[in-house]
mmCIF file of C-alpha atoms in Angstrom:
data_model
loop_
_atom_site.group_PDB
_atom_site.id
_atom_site.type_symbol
_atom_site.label_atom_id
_atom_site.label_comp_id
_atom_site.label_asym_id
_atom_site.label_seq_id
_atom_site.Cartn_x
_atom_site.Cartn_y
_atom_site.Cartn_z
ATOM 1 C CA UNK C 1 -26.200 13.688 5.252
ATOM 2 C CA UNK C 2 -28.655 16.479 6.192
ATOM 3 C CA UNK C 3 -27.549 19.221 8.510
ATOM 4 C CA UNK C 4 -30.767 21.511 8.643
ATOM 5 C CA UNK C 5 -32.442 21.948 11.850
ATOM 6 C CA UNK C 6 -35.749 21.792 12.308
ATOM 7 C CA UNK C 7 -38.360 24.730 12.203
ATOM 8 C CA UNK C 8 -38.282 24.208 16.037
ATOM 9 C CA UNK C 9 -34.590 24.025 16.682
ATOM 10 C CA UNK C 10 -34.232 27.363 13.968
ATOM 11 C CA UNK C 11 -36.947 29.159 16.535
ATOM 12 C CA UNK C 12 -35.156 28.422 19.794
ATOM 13 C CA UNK C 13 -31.868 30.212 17.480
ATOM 14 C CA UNK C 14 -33.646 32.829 17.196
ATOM 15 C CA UNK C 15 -35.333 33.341 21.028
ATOM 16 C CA UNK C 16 -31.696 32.638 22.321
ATOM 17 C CA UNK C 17 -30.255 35.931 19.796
ATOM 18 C CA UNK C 18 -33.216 37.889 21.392
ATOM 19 C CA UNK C 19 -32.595 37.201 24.813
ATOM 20 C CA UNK C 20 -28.449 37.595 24.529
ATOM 21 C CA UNK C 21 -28.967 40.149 22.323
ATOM 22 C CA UNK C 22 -28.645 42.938 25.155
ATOM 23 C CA UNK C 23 -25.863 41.355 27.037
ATOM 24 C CA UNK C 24 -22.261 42.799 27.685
ATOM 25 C CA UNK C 25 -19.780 40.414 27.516
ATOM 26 C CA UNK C 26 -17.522 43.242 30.026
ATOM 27 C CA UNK C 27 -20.674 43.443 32.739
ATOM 28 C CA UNK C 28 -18.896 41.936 35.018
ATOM 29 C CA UNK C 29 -15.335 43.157 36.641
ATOM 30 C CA UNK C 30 -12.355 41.782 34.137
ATOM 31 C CA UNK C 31 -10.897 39.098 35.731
ATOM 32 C CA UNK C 32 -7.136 40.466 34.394
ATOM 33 C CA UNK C 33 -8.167 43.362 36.989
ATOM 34 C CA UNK C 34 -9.497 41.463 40.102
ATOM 35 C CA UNK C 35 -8.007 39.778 42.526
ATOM 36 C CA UNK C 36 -10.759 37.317 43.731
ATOM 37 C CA UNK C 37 -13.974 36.663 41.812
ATOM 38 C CA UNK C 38 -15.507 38.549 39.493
ATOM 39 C CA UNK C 39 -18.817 38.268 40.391
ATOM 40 C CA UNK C 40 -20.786 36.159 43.903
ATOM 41 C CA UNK C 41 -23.466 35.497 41.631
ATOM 42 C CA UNK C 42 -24.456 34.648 38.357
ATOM 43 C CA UNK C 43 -26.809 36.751 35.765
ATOM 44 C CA UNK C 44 -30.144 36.887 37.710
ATOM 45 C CA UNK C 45 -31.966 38.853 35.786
ATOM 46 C CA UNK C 46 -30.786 37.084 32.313
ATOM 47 C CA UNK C 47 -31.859 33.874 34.107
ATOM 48 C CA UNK C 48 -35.417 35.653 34.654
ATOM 49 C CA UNK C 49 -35.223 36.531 31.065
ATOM 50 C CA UNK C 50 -34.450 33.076 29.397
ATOM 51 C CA UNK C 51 -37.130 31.479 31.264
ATOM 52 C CA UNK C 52 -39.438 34.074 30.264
ATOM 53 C CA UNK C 53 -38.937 32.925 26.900
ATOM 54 C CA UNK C 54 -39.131 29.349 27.553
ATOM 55 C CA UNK C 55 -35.604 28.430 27.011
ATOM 56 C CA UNK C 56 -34.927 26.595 30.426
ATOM 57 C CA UNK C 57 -37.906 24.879 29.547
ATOM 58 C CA UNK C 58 -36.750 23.845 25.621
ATOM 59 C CA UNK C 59 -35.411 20.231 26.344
ATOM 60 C CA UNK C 60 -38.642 19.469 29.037
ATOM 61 C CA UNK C 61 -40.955 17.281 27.815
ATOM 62 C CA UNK C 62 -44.733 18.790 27.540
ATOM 63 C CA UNK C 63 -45.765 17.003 30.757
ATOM 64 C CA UNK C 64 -43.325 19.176 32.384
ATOM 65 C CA UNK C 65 -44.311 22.242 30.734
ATOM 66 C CA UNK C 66 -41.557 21.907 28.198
ATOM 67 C CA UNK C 67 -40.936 21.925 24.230
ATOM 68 C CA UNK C 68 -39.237 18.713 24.104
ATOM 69 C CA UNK C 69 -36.741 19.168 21.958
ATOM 70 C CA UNK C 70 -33.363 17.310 21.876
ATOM 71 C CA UNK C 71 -29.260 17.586 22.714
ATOM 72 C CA UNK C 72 -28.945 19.825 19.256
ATOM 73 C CA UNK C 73 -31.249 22.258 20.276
ATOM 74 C CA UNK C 74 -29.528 22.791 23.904
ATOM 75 C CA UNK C 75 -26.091 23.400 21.759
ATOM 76 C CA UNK C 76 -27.311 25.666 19.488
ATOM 77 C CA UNK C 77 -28.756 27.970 22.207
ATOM 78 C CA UNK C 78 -25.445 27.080 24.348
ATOM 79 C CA UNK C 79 -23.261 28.486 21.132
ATOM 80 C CA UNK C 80 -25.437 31.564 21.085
ATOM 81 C CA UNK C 81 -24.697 32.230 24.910
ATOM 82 C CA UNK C 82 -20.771 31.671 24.440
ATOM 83 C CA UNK C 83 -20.703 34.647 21.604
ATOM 84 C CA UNK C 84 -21.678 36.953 24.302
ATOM 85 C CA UNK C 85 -20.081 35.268 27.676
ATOM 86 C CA UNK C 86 -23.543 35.067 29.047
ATOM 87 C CA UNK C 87 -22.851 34.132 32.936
ATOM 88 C CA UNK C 88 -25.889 31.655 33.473
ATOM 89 C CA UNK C 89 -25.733 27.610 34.386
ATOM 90 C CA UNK C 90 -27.663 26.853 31.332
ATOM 91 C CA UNK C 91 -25.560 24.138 30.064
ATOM 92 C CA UNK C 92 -25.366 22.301 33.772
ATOM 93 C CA UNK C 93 -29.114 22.664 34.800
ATOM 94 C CA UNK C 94 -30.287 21.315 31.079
ATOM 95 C CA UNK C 95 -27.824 19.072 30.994
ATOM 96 C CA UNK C 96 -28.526 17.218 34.564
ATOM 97 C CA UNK C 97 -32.464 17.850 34.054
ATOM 98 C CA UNK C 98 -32.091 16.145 31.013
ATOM 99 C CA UNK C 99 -30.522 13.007 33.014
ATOM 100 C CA UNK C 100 -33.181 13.049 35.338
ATOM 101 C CA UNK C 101 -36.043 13.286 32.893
ATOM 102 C CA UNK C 102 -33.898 10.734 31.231
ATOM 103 C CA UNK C 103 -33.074 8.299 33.508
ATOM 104 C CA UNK C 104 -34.652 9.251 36.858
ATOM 105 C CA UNK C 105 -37.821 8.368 39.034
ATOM 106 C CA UNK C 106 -41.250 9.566 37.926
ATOM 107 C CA UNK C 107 -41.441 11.124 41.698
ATOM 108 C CA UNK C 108 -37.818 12.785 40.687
ATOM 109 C CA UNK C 109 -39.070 14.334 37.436
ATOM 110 C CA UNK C 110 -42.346 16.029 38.894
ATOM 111 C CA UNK C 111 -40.931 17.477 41.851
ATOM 112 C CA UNK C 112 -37.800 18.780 40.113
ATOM 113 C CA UNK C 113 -38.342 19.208 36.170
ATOM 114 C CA UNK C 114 -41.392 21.685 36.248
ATOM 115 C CA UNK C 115 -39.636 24.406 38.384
ATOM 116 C CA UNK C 116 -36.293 24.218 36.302
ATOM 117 C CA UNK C 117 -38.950 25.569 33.237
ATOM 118 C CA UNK C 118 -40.133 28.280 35.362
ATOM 119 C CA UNK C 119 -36.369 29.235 36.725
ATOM 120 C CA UNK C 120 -37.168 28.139 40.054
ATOM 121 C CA UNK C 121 -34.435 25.922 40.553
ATOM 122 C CA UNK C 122 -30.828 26.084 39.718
ATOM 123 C CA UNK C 123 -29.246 22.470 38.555
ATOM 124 C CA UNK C 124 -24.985 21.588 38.516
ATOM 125 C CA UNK C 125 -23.053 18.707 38.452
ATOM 126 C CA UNK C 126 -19.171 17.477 39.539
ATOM 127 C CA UNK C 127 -17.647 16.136 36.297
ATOM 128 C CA UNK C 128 -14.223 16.766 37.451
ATOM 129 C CA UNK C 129 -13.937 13.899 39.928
ATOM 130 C CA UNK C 130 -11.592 15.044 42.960
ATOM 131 C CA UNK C 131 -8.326 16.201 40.942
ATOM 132 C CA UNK C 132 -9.736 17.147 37.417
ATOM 133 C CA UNK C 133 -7.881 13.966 36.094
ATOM 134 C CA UNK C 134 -9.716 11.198 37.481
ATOM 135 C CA UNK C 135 -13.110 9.552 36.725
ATOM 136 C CA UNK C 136 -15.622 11.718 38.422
ATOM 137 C CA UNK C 137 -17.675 8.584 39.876
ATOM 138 C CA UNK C 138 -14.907 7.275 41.545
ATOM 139 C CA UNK C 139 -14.207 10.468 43.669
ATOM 140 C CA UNK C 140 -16.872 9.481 45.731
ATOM 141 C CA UNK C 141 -19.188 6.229 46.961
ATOM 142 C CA UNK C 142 -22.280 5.497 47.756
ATOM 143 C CA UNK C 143 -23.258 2.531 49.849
ATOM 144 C CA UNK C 144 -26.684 1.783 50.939
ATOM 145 C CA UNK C 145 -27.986 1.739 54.634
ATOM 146 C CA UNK C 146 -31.497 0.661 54.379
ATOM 147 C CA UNK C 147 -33.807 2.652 52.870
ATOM 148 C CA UNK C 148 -31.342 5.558 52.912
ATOM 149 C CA UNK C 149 -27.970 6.222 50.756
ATOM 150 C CA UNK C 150 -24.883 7.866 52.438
ATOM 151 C CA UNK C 151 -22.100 9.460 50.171
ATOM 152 C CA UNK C 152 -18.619 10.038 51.210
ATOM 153 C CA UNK C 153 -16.030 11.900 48.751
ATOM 154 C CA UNK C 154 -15.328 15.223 46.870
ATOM 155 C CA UNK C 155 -16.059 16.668 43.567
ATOM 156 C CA UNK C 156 -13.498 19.629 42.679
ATOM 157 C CA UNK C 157 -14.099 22.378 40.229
ATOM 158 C CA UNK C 158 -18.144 22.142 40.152
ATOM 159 C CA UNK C 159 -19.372 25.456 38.593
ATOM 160 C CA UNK C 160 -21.965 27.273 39.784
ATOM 161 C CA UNK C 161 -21.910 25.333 43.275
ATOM 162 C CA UNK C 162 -22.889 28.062 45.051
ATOM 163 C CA UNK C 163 -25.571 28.969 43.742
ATOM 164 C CA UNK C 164 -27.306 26.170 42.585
ATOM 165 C CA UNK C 165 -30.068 24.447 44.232
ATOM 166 C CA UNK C 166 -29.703 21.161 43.542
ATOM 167 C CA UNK C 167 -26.004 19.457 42.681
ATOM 168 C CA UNK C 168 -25.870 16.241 40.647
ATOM 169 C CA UNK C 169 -22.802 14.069 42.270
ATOM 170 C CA UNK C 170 -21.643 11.016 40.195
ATOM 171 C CA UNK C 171 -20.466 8.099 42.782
ATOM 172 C CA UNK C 172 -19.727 4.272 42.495
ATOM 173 C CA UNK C 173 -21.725 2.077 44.749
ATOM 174 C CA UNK C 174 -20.388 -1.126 46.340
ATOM 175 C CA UNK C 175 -20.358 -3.366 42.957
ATOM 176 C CA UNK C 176 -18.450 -0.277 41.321
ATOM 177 C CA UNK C 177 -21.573 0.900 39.112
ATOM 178 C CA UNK C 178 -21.705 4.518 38.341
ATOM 179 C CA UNK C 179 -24.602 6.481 40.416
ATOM 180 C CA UNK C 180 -25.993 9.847 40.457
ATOM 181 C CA UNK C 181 -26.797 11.808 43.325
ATOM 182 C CA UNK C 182 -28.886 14.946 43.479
ATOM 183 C CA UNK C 183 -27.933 16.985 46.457
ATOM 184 C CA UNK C 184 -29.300 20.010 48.089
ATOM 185 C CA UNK C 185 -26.554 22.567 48.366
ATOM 186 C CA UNK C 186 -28.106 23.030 51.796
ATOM 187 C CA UNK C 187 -27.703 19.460 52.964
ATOM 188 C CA UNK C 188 -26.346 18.351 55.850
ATOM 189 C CA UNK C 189 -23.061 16.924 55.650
ATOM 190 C CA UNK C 190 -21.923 18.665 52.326
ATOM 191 C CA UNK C 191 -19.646 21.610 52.585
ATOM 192 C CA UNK C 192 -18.043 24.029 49.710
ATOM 193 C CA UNK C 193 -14.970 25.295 49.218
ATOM 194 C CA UNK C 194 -14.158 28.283 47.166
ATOM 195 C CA UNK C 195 -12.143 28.400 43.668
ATOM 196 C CA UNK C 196 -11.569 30.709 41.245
ATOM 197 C CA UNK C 197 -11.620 29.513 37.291
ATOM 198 C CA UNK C 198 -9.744 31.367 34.780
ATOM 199 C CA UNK C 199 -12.319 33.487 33.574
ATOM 200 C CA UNK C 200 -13.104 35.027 37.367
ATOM 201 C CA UNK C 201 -15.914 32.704 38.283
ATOM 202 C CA UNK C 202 -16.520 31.011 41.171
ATOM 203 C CA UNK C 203 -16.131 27.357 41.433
ATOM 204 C CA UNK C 204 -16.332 25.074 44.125
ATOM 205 C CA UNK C 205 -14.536 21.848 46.188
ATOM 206 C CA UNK C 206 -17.630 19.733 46.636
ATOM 207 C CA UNK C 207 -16.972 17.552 50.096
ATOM 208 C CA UNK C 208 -19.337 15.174 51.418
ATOM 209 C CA UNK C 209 -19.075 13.665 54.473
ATOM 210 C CA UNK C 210 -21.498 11.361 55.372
ATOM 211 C CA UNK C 211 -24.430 12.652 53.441
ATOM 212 C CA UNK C 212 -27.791 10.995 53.997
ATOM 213 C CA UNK C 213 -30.202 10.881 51.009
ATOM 214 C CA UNK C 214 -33.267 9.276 49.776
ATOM 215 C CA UNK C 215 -33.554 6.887 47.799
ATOM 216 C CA UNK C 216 -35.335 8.676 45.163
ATOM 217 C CA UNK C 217 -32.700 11.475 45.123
ATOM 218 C CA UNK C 218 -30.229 9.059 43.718
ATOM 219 C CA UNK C 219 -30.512 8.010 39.965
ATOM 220 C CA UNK C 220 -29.362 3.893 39.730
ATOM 221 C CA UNK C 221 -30.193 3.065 35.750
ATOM 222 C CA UNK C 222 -27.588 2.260 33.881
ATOM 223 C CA UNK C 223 -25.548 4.623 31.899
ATOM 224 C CA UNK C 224 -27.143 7.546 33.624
ATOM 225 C CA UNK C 225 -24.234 9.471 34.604
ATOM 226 C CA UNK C 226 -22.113 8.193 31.116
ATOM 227 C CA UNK C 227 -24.667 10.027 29.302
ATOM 228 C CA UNK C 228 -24.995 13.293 31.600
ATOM 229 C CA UNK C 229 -21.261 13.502 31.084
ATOM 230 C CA UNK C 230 -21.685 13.114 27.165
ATOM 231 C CA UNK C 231 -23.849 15.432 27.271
ATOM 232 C CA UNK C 232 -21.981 17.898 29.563
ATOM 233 C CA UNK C 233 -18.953 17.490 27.148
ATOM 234 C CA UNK C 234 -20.742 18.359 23.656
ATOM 235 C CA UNK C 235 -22.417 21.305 25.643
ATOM 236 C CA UNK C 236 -18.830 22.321 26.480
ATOM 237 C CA UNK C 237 -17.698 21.913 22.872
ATOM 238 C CA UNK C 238 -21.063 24.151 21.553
ATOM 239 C CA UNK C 239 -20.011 26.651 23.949
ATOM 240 C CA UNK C 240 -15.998 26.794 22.010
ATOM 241 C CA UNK C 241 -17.707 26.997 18.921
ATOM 242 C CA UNK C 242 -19.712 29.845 20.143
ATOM 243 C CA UNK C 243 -17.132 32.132 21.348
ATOM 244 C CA UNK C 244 -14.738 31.025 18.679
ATOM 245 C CA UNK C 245 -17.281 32.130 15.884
ATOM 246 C CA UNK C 246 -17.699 35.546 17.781
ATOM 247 C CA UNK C 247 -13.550 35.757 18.543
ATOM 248 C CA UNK C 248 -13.463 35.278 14.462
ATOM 249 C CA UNK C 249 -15.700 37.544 13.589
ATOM 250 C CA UNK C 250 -14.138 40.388 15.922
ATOM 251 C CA UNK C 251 -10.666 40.004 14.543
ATOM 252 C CA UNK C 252 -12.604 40.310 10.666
ATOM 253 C CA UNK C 253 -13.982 43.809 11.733
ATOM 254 C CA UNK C 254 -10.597 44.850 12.895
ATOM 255 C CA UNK C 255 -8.548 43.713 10.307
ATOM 256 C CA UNK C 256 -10.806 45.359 7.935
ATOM 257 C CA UNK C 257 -10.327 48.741 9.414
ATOM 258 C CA UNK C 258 -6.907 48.341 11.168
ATOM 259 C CA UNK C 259 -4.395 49.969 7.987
ATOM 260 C CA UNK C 260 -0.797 49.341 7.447
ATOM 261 C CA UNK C 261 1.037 50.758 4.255
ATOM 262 C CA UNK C 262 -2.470 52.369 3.094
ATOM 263 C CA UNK C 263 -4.489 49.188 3.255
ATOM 264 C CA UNK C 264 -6.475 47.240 5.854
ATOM 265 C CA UNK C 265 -4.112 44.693 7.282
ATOM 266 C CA UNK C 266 -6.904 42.420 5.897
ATOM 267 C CA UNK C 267 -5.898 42.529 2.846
ATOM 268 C CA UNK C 268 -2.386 41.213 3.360
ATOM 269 C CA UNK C 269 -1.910 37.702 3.174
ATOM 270 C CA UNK C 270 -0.320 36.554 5.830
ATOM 271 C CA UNK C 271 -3.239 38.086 7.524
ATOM 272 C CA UNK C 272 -6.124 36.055 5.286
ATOM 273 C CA UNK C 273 -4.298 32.268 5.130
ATOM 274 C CA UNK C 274 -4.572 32.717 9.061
ATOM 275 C CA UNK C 275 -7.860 34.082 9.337
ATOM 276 C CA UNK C 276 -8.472 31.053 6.713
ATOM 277 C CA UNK C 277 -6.720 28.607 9.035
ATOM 278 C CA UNK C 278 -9.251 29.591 11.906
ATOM 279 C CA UNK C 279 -12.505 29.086 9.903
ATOM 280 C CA UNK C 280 -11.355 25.608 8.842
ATOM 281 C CA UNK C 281 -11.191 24.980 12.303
ATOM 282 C CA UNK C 282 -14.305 26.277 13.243
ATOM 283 C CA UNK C 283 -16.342 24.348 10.259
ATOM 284 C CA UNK C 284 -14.617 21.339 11.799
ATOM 285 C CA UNK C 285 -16.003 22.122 15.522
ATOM 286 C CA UNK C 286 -18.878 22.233 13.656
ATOM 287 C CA UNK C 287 -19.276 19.244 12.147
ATOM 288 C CA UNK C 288 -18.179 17.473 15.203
ATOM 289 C CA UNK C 289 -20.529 18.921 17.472
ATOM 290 C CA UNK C 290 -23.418 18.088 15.751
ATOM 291 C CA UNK C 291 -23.018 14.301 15.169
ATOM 292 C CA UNK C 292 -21.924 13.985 18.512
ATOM 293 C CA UNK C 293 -25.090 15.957 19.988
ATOM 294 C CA UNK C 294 -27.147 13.952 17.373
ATOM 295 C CA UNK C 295 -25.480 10.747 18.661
ATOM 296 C CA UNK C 296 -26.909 11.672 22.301
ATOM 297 C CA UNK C 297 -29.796 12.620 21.347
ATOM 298 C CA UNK C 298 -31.151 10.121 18.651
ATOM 299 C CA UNK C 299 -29.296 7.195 20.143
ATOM 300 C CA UNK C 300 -28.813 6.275 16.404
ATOM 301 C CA UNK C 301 -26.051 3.270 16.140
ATOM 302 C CA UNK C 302 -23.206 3.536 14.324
ATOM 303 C CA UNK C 303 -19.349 2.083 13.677
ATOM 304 C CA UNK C 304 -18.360 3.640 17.532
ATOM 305 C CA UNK C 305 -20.597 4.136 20.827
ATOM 306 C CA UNK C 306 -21.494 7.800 21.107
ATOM 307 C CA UNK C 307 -18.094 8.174 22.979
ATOM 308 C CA UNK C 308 -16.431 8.154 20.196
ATOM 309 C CA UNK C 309 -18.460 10.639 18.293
ATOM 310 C CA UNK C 310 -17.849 12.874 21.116
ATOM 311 C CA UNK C 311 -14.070 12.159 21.574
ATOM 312 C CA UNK C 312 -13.390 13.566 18.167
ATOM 313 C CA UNK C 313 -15.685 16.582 18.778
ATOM 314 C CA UNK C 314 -13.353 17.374 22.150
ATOM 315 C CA UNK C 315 -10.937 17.272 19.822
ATOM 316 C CA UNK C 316 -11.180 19.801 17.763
ATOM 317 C CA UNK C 317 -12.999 21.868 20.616
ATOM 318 C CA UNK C 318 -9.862 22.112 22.666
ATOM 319 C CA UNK C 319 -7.692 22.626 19.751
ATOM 320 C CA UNK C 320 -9.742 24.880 17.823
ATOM 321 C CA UNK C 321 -11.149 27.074 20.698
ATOM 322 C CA UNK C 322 -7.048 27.574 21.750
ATOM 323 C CA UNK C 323 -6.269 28.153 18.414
ATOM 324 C CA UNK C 324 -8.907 30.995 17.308
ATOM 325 C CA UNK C 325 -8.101 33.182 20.275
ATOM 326 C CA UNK C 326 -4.710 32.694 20.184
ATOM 327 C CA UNK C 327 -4.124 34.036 16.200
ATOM 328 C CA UNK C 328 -7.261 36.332 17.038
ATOM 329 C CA UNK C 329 -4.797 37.878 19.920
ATOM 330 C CA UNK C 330 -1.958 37.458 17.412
ATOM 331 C CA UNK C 331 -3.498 39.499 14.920
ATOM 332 C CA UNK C 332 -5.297 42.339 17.030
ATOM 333 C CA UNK C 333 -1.154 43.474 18.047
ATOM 334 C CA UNK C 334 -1.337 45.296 21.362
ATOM 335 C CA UNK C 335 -4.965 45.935 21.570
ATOM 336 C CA UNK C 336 -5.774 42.201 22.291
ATOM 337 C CA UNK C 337 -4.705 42.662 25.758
ATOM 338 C CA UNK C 338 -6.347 46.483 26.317
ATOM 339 C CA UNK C 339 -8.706 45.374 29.218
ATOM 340 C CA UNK C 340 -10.639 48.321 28.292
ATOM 341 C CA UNK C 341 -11.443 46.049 24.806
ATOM 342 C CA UNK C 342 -13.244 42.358 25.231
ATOM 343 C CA UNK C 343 -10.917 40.262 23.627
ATOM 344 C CA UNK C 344 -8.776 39.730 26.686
ATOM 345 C CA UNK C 345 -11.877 37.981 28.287
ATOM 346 C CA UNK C 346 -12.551 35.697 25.524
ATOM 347 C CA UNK C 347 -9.655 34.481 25.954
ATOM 348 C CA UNK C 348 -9.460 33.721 29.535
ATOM 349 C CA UNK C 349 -13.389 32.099 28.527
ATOM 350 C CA UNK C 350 -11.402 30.160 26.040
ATOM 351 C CA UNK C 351 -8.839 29.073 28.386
ATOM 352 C CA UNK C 352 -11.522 27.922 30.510
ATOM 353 C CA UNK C 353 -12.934 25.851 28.136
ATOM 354 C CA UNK C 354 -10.122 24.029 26.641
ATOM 355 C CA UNK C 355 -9.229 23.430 30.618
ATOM 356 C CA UNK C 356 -12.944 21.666 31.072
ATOM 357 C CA UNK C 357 -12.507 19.772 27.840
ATOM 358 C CA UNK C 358 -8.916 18.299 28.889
ATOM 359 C CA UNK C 359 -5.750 18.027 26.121
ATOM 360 C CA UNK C 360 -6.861 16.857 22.871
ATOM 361 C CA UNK C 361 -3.976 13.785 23.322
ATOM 362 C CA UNK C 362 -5.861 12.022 26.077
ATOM 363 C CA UNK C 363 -9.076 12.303 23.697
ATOM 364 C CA UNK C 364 -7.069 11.200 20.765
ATOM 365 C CA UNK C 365 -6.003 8.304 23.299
ATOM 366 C CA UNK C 366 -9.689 7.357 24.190
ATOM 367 C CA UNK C 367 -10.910 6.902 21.106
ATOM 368 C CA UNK C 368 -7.988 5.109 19.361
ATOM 369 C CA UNK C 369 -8.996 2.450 22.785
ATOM 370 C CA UNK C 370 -12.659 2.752 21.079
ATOM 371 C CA UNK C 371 -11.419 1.842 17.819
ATOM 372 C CA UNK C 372 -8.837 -1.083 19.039
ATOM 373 C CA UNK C 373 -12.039 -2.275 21.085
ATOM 374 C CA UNK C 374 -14.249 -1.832 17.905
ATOM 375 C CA UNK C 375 -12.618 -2.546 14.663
ATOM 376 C CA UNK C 376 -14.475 -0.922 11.486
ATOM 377 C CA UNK C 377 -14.311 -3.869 9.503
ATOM 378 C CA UNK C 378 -15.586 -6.110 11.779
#
């Protein structure tokens, strides 16, 4: 098993550290001080700067004006973006432009794909169906009236929704197949509602009421939205890994000067077997995330579908992410929760996370279903 990148994958690493390099994870009011959202926007100008160095572009093909690189490159630029809280839809506008290049209309992809390179156009999808708990498709349908489509339903918790240009809106259509919708913000007969996430961001309550689209708008090959939502997922997990690795390292520079007795609290070790604990768990996110983004990407067969790759990086995501902040908070005493000192807003970020992931039981559910349904031996 080989686990280098490729010379191309190690140079977007190394673009992304550029462009976060200058961001402040506190530039935004702290969401333990505000009542409403932090923020009506997201970064702008970091936006401006990623597409400057061709990292919207990174997983366009060259027709598009793109690199054309895969799932694993999108993650390892998504984990360098979670180390600094960077407020940007770059996981939801790669992810659904992806889909489209993916699975959408040759029409679709020149009209849409070349602008998300440039930063033109702002991309997010509904994955959380209309209570967070259900299948997203089935919050809404989609039945056909002649050369047109008309979608009725609601998509709750939809990040980014008010800002975005364009919002990608899984549905079932009259024989129950998954669909997926791309919807102008703008468009007659959708509406938003606000919400608040943990970390101060604004969400949104999708509703659709009688929406009228094109048929080229609306993405009908199979497995289109299954994969977007794979992908969405192991985006989510790169993004715990990120901030876990950075909530790690913080607590190591504290420890190291933070004294008790005469000696850095580091040294103790009650202190180290936890510290330990953590990076075992993030080596594990690790590992996870990468054969389920290489799963996506490659399409590479193996003993499970690519769900189940991605079940058991969720896992360990929403386990690992909770855990990390949680003895990083542990350990830091009393100035964990100084709101004058960062770690208080990785850990509403972390929160967040583990929230969008869901528990690691009904994972641990799923794919014990994908292993009754696909038995190793056979």
């Amino acid at each position: 098993m080989d686990f280098t990148f490729t010379e191309e994958q190690q140079a977007a690493v190394e673009a992304a550290k550029a462009v976060f390099s200058g961001v402040a994870p506190d530039g935004v009011p702290s969401p333990a001080l505000t009542a409403g959202a932090v923020a009506d926007e997201f970064d702008r100008p970091l936006w401006a700067r990623l597409a400057g160095a061709d990292l919207l572009s990174l997983v366009l093909a060259p027709e598009h004006g793109g690199a054309g690189l895969d799932p694993i490159a999108l993650c390892l630029v998504l984990r360098e973006s979670a180390k600094v809280l960077a407020r940007v839809p770059l996981l939801e506008t790669s992810a659904v432009a992806m889909a489209v290049q993916r699975f959408g209309s040759a029409g679709l992809g020149s009209t849409v794909l070349p602008r998300i390179g440039r930063g033109e156009l702002v991309l997010t999808a509904g994955a959380n169906g209309r209570t967070g708990h259900d299948p997203a498709e089935l919050a809404v349908t989609a039945r056909r009236e002649g050369e047109v489509w008309v979608l009725d339903g609601v998509q709750t918790a939809v990040p980014w929704a008010q800002c975005a240009d364009l919002i990608a809106v899984p549905a079932h259509n009259a024989h129950g197949r998954a669909v997926l919708a791309l919807v102008p913000r703008t468009h007659g007969g959708l509406s938003l509602a606000e919400q608040i996430s943990t970390t101060g961001e604004l969400l949104a309550e999708v509703r659709l009421d009688s929406v009228r689209l094109e048929s080229e708008a609306l993405i009908e090959a199979d497995g289109a939205w299954e994969w977007l939502r794979g992908l969405l997922a192991t985006g989510t997990c790169a993004l715990a890994l990120g901030l876990g690795e950075r909530v790690l390292s913080m607590t190591s520079e504290y420890t190291s000067k933070r004294e008790q007795f005469g000696f850095p609290v580091a040294t103790f070790q009650a202190v180290a077997v936890q510290a330990a604990d953590r990076y075992i768990d993030l080596r594990a996110m690790e590992a996870t995330l990468w054969q389920a983004a290489w799963r996506i990407g490659s399409g590479a067969g193996g003993a499970l579908p690519p769900a189940g790759d991605i079940a058991v990086a969720k896992i360990w995501a929403a386990e690992g992410v909770r855990r990390v902040v949680q003895t990083a908070q542990h350990l830091h005493g009393g100035f964990g929760a100084d709101t004058d000192y960062p770690l208080h807003r990785y850990h509403a970020w972390a929160k967040q996370l583990e929230l969008s992931l869901g528990p690691a039981a009904a994972h641990e559910e799923a794919l014990g279903d994908l292993l009754a349904a696909h038995p190793l031996g056979a």
